[in-house]
Coordinates of C-alpha atoms in Angstrom, one line a residue:
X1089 CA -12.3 9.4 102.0
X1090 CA -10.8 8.7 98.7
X1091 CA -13.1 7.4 95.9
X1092 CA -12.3 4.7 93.3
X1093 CA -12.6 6.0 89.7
X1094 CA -15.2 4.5 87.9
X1095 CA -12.6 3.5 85.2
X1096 CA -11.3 0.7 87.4
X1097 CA -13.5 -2.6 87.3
X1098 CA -16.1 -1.9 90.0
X1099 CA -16.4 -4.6 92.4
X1100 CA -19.3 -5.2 94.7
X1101 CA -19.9 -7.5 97.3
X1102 CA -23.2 -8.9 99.8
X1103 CA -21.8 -10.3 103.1
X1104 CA -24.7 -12.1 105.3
X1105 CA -23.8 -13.5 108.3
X1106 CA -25.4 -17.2 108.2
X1107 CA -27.3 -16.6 111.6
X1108 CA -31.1 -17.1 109.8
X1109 CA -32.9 -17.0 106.7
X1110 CA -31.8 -14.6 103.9
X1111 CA -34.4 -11.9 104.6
X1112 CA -36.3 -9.3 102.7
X1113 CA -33.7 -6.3 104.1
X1114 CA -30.7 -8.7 103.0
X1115 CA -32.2 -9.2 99.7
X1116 CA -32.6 -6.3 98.5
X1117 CA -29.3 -5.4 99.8
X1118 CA -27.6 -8.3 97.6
X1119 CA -29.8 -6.7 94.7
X1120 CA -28.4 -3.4 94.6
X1121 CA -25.1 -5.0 94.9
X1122 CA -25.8 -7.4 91.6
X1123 CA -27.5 -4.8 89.8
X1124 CA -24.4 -2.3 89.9
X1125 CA -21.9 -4.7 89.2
X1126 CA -24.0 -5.9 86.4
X1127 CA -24.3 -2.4 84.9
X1128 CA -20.6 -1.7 85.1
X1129 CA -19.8 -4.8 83.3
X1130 CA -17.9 -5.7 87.1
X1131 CA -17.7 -8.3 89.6
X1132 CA -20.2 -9.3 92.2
X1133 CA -18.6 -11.5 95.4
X1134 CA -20.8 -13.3 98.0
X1135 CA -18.8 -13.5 101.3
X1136 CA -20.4 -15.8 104.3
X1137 CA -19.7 -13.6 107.3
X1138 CA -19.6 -16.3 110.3
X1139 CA -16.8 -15.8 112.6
X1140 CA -19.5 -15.4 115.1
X1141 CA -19.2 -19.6 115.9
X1142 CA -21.7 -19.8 118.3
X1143 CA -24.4 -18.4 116.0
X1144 CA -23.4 -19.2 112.8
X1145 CA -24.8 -23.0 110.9
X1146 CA -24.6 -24.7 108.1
X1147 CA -28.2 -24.6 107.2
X1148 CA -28.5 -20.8 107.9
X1149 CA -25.3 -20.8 105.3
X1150 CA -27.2 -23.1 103.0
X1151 CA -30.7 -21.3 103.0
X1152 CA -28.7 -18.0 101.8
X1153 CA -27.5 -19.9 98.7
X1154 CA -31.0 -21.3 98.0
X1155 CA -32.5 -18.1 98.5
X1156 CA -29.6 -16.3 96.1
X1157 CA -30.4 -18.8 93.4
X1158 CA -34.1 -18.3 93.2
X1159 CA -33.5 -14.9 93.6
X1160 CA -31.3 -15.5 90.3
X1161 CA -28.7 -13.2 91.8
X1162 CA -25.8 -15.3 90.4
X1163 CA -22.4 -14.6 92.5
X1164 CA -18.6 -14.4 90.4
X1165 CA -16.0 -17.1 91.9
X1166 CA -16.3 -19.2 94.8
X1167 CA -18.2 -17.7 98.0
X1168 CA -15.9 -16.8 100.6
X1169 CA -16.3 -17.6 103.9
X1170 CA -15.0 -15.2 106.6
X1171 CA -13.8 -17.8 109.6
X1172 CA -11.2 -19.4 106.9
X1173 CA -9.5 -15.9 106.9
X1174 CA -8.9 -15.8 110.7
X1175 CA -4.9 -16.1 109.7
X1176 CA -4.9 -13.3 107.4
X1177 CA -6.9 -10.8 109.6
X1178 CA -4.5 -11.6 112.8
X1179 CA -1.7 -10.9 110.0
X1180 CA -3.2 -7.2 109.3
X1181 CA -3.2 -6.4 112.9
X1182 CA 0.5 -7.5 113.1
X1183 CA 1.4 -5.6 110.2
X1184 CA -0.1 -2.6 112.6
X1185 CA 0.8 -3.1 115.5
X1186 CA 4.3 -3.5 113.2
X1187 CA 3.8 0.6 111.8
X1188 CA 2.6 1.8 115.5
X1189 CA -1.0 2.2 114.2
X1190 CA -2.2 -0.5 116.6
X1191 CA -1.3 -1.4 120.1
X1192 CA -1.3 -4.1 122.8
X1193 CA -4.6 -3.3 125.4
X1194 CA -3.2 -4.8 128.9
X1195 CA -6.6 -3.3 130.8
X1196 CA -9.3 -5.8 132.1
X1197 CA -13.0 -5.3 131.8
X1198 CA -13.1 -4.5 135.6
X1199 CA -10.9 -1.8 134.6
X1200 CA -12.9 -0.7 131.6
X1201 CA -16.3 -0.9 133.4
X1202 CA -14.7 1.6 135.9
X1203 CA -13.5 4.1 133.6
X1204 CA -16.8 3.9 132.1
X1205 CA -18.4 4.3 135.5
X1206 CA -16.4 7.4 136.8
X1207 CA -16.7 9.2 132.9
X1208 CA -20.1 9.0 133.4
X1209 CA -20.0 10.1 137.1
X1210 CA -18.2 13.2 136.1
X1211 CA -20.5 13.8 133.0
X1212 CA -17.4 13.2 130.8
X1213 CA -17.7 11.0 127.3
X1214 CA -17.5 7.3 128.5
X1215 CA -15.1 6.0 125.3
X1216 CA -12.3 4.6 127.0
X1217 CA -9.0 6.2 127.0
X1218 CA -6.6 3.5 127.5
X1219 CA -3.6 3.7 129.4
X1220 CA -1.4 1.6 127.2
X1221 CA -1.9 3.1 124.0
X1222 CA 1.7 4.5 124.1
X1223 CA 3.4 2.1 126.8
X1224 CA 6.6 0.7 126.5
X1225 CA 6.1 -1.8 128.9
X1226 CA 4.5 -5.2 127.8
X1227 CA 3.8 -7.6 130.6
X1228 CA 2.8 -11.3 130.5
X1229 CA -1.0 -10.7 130.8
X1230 CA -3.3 -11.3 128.4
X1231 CA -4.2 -8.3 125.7
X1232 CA -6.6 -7.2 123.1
X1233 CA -5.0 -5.2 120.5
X1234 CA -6.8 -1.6 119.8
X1235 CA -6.5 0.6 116.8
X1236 CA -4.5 3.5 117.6
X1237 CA -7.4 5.9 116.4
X1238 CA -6.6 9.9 115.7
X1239 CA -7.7 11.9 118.8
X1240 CA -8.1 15.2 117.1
X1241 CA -9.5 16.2 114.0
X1242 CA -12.3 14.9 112.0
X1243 CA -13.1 11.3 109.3
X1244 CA -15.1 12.4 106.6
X1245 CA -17.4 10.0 104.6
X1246 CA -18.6 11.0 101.5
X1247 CA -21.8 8.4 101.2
X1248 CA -23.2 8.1 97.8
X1249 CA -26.8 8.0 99.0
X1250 CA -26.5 10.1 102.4
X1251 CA -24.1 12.8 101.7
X1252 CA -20.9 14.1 103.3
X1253 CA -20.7 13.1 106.7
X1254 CA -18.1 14.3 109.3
X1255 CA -17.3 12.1 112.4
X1256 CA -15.1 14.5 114.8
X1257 CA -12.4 11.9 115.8
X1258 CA -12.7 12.7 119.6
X1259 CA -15.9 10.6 119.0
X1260 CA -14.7 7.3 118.5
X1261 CA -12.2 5.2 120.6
X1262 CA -9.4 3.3 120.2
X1263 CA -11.9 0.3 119.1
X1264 CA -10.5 -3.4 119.5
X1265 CA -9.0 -5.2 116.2
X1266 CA -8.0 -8.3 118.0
X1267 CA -9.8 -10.1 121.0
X1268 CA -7.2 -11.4 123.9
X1269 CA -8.4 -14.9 122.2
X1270 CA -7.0 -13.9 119.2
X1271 CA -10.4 -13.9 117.2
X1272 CA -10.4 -10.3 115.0
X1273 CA -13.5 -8.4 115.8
X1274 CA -16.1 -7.7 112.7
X1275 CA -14.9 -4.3 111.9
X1276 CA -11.2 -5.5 111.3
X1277 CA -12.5 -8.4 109.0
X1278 CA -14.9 -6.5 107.1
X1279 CA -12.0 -3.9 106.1
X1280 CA -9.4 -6.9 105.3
X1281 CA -11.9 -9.1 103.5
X1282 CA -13.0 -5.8 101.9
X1283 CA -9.5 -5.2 100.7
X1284 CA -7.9 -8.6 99.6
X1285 CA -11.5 -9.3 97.4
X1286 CA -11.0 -5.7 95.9
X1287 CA -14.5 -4.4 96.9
X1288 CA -14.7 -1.2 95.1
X1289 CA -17.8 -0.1 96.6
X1290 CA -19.8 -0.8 99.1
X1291 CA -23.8 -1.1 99.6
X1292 CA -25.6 -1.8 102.6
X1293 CA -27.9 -0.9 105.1
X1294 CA -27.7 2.7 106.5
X1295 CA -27.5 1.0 110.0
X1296 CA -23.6 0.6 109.2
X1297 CA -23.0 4.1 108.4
X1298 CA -21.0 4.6 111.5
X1299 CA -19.4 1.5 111.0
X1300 CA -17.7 3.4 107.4
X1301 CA -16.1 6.3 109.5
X1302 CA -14.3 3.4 111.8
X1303 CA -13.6 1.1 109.1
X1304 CA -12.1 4.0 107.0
X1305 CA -9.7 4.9 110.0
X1306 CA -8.8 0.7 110.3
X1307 CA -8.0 1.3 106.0
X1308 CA -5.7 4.2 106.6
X1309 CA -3.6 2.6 109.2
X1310 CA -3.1 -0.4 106.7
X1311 CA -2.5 2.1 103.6
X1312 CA -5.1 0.8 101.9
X1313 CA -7.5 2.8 99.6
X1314 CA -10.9 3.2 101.1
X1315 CA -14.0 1.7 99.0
X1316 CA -16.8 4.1 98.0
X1317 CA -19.5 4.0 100.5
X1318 CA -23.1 3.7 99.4
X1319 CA -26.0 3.1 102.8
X1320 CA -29.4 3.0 101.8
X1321 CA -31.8 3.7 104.0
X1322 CA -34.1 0.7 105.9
X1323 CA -36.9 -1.2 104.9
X1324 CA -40.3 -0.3 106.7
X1325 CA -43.6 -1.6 107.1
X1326 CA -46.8 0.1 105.5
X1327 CA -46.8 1.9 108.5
X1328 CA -44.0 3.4 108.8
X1329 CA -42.4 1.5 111.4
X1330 CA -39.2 -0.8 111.3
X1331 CA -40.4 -4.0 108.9
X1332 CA -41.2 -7.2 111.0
X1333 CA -43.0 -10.4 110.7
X1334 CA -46.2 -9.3 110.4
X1335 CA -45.3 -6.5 107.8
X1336 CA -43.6 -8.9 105.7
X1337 CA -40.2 -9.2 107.0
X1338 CA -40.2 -13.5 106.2
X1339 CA -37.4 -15.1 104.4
X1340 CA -37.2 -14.9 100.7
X1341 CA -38.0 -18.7 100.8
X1342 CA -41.4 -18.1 102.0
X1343 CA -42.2 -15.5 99.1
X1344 CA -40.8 -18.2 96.9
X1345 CA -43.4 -20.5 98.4
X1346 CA -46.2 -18.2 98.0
X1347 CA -45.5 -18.4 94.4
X1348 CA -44.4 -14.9 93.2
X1349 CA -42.1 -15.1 90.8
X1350 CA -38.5 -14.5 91.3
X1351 CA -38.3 -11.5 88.0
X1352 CA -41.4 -10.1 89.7
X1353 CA -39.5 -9.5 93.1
X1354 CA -36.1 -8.4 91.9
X1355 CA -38.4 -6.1 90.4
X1356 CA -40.6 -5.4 93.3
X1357 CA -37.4 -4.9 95.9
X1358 CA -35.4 -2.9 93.1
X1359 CA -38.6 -0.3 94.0
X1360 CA -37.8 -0.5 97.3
X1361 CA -35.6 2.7 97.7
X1362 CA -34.5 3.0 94.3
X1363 CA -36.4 4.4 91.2
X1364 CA -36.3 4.9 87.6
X1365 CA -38.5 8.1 86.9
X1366 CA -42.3 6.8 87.1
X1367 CA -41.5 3.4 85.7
X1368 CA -43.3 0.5 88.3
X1369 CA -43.2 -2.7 85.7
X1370 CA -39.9 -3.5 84.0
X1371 CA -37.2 -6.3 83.4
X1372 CA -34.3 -7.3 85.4
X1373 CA -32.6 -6.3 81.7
X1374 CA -33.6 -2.3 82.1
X1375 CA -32.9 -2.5 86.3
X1376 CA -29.4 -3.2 85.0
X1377 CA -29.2 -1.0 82.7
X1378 CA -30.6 2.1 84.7
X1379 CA -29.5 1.2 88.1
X1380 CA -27.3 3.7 89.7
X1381 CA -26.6 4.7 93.1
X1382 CA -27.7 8.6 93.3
X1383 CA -31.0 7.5 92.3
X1384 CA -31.6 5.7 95.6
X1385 CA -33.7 7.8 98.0
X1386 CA -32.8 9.1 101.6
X1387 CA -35.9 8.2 103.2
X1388 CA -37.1 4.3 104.3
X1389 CA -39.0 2.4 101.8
X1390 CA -42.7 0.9 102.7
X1391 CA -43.0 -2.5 102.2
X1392 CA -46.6 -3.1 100.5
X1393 CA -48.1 -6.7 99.8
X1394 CA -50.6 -5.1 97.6
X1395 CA -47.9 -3.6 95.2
X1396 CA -46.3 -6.5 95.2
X1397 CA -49.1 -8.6 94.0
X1398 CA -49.8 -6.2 91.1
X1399 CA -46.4 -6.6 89.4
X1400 CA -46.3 -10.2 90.4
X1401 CA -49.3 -10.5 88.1
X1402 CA -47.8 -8.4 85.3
X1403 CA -44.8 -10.6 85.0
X1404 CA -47.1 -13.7 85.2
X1405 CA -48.9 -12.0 82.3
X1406 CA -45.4 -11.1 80.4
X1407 CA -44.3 -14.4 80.9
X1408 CA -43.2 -16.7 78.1
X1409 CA -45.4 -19.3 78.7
X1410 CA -43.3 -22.3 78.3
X1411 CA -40.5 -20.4 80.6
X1412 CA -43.6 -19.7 82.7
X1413 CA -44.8 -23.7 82.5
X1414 CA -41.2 -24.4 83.6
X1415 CA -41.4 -22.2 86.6
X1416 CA -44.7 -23.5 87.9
X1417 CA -43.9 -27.2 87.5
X1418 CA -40.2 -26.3 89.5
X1419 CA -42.6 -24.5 91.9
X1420 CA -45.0 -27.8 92.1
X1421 CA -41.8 -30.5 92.9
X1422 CA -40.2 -27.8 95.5
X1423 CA -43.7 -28.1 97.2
X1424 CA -43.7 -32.0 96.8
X1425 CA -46.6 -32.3 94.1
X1426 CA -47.2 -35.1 91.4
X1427 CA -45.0 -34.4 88.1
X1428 CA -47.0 -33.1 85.4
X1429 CA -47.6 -35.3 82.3
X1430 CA -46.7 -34.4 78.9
X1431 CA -50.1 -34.0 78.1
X1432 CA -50.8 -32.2 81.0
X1433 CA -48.2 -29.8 80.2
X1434 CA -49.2 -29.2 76.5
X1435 CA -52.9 -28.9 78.0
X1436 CA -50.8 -26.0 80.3
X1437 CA -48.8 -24.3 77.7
X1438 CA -51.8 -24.1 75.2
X1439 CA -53.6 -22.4 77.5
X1440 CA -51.8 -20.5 79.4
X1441 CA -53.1 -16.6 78.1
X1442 CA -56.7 -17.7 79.6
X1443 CA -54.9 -19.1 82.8
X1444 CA -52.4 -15.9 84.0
X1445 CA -55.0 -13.9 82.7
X1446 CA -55.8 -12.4 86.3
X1447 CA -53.3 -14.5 88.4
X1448 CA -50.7 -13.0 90.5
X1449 CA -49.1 -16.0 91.6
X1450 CA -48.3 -19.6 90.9
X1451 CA -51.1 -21.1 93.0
X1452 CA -53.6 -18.7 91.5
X1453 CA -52.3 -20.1 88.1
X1454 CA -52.8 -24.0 89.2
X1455 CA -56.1 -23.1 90.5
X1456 CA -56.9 -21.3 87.9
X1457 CA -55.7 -24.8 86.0
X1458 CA -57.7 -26.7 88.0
X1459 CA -60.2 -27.7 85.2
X1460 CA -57.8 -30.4 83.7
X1461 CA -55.5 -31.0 87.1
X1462 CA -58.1 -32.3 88.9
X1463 CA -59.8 -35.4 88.3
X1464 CA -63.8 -36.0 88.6
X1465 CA -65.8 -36.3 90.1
X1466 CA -64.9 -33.1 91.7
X1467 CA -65.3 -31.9 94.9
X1468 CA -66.9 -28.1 94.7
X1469 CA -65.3 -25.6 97.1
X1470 CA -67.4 -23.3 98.8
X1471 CA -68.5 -20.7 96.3
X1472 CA -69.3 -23.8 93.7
X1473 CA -71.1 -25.6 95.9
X1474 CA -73.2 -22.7 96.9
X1475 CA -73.8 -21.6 93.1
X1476 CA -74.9 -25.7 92.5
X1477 CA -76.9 -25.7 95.4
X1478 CA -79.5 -22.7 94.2
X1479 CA -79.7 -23.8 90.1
X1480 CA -82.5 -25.9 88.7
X1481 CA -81.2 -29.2 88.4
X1482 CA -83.9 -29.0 85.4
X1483 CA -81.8 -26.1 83.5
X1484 CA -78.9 -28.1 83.7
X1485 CA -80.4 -31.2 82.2
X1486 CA -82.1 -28.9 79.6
X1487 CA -78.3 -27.7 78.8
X1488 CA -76.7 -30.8 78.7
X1489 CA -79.4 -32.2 76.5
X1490 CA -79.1 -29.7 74.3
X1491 CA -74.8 -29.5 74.2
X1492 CA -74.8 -33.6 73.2
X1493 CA -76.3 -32.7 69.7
X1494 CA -73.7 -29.3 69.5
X1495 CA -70.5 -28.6 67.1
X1496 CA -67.8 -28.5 69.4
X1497 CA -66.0 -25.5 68.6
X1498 CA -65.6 -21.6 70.7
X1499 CA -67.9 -19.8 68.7
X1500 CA -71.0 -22.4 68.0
X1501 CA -70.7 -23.7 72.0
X1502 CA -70.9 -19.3 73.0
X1503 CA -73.5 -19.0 70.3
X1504 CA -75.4 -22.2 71.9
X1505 CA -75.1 -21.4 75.3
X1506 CA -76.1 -17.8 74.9
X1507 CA -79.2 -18.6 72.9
X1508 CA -79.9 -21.6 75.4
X1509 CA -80.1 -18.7 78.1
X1510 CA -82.3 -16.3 76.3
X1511 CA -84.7 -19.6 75.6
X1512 CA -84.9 -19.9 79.7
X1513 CA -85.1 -16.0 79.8
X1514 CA -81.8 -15.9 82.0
X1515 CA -79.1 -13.9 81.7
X1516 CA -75.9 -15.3 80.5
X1517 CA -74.0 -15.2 83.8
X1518 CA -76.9 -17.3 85.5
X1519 CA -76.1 -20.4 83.3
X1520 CA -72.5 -19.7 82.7
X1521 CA -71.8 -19.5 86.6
X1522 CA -73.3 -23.4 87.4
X1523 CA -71.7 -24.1 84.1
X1524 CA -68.3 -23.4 85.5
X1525 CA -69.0 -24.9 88.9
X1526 CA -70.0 -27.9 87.5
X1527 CA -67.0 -28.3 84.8
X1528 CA -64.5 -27.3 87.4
X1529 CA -66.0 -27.5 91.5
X1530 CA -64.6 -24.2 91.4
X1531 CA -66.3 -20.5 91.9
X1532 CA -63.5 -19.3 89.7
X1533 CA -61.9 -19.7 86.3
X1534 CA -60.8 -19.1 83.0
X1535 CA -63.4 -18.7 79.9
X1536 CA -66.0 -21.3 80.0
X1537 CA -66.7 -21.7 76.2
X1538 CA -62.1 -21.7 76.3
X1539 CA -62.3 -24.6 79.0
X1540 CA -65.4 -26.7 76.8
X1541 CA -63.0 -26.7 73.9
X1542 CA -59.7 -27.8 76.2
X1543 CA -61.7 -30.2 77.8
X1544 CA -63.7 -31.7 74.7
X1545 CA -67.2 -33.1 74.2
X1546 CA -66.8 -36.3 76.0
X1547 CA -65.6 -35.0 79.5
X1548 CA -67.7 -32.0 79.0
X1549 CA -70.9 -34.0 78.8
X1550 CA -69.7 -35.9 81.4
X1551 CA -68.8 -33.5 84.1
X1552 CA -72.5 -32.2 83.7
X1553 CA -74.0 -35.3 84.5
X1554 CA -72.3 -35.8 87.7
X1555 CA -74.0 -32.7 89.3
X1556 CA -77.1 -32.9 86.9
X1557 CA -78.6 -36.3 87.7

């Protein structure tokens, strides 16, 4: 195979076919693609593979854009969409059937199944060995046009990720370019689309590596330069087998709708087969800048929810918090929710350190927010309701007597409340945990002396006489 010098703009492309969602495996596939385009300053192309009709929709087509976007993989041009090239591809097999690298396949699957049959009878190879691949004749039957494939000798991929591989050519048959409908097959379109976008190099999935020894026979029979081949290895669960639902293989809409952030899972699926020394936490700025294909690894990544939880978290914590605001409130309308006010949002964005203090997602962060969301009186989840349920009414009344004559600032309301606890010889948890139950019907949330001072004397005060009376 020949390579492409890296001095010649490198060109990468991420070709779904719009059958489903965009999933996990697809998106971290489109990732590697973006992030070594992005590092060599070159050009990333989306290309919607649906030539497949019957499968193919427009929503399945539409959901990969949405999921792209969110992603914040950002594609160069227009998206191109496979079926609209039908013309060209029927054009390349012409042009081989014009050289004598292609021919016209008369045989009928009866024919094809029995060749099959009796190869395998007679312990033979079953690849079909068709008898018109140098006929003269041409009757008026209906044909499929083959690629007239090297018998002898050997196609050699030289994979960025896997190694040198050698195919031995007596392997692989004479495969079809052309149905008798006139429809190109996938491995014909994929080598002309390849071509006429300039693809210089090609990731995906390691399940296509024998697809690259075929497809680099179809690109010498055009004359075409062959793209450098890069496949990287599957995506597996924790353990160890192929991903699936219930490992996590969902649609990157769904992770979306959980509320991880979209920098922390370019991050997290950037660490799914490729690696930058030791380094877990960084920006999408340093994956560009360090991503390179001989750093991807051989063997299947483990998909792990845990993981991704923890660097969700430290990119919550990272955050800009106004950027951060602007996320959760897109993340609140995609999910149908009220708008946020503007004084809800200043409320929001003054205290956001306390909030994404130990959130790993966006609904941790609104609950965590719940405090001044919510309205009163409120209605205490489980854990609340079962810390109000065991305090002394009497203790609360003794603290909210004692708050109305208070200066209402952090350090006099911590100084009050601790001394208010060693007065009813408690510890400071066992007045601060009804505290918070009562300000927020909540078991969980940020600083309670933080959320008296955001929420002010007044609704303070108030709050504690609806559970204290």
């Amino acid at each position: 195979m020949s390579a492409i010098g890296m001095k010649a703009k490198v060109v990468t492309r991420f070709a779904p076919s719009p059958t489903g969602y965009l999933h996990i495996g697809g998106a971290r596939t489109a990732l590697f693609n973006w992030l070594f385009a992005r590092h060599h300053g070159g050009e990333f192309q989306l290309r919607i593979e649906d030539t497949d009709r019957a499968r193919s929709t427009p929503e399945a087509t539409e959901a990969i854009f949405r999921g792209m976007k969110w992603l914040g993989l950002d594609w160069d041009g227009e998206a191109v969409s496979q079926f609209e090239r039908v013309p060209r591809h029927q054009e390349a097999a012409q042009q081989m059937l014009d050289t004598g690298t292609a021919y016209k396949c008369y045989a009928s699957k009866e024919e094809i199944d029995a060749f099959r049959e009796q190869a395998r009878a007679e312990k033979r190879p079953p690849l079909f060995l068709s008898p018109w691949r140098d006929a003269a004749d041409t009757p008026e039957l209906p044909f499929v046009v083959r690629l007239k494939a090297p018998r002898t000798g050997e196609t050699v991929v030289d994979d960025q990720v896997q190694g040198r591989i050698t195919f031995k050519n007596e392997t692989m048959d004479d495969l079809v370019l052309l149905r008798s409908d006139g429809t190109p097959t996938y491995m014909l379109a994929v080598v002309v689309d390849d071509h006429d976008m300039g693809v210089t190099h090609v990731i995906r999935g390691d399940d296509h590596l024998t697809n690259a020894a075929r497809q680099t026979l179809i690109a010498q029979a055009l004359g075409w330069e062959v793209p450098v081949f890069a496949h990287v290895p599957m995506i597996h669960g924790e353990d160890g087998k192929k991903l699936s639902k219930r490992h996590g293989a969902l649609g990157v809409e769904e992770y979306r709708d959980m509320g991880y952030l979209a920098a922390a899972m370019r991050n997290y699926l950037a660490r799914l087969g490729w690696s930058h020394g030791n380094d877990e936490f960084f920006t999408t700025e340093q994956a560009i800048e360090w991503f390179n294909l001989k750093s991807i690894g051989k063997s299947p990544a483990r998909f792990d929810f845990k993981k991704l939880g923890n660097l969700s978290g430290q990119h919550i914590r990272a955050a800009d918090n106004v950027e951060l605001f602007n996320e959760i409130a897109a993340y609140v309308a995609a999910q149908n929710g009220p708008a946020f006010t503007d004084e809800q949002k200043n409320v929001f964005i003054t205290n956001m350190d306390q909030l994404k203090a130990r959130a790993k997602t966006i609904p941790e962060l609104l609950d965590m927010a719940y405090f001044f969301l919510g309205s009163r009186p409120f209605k205490p989840d489980a854990k609340a309701a079962q810390i109000l349920d065991t305090v002394s009414r009497g203790m609360l009344n003794r603290l909210t007597s004692r708050l109305r004559d208070a200066t209402w600032t952090l350090e006099n309301l911590e100084a009050e409340i601790r001394d208010f606890a060693e007065g009813e010889d408690l510890k400071l948890g066992k007045v601060a945990q009804p505290l918070r139950a009562a300000l927020t019907g909540r078991g969980v949330s940020p600083s309670v002396f933080d959320m008296m001072v955001t929420l002010g004397k007044e609704e303070t005060l108030a709050r504690l006489e609806d559970v204290s009376t």
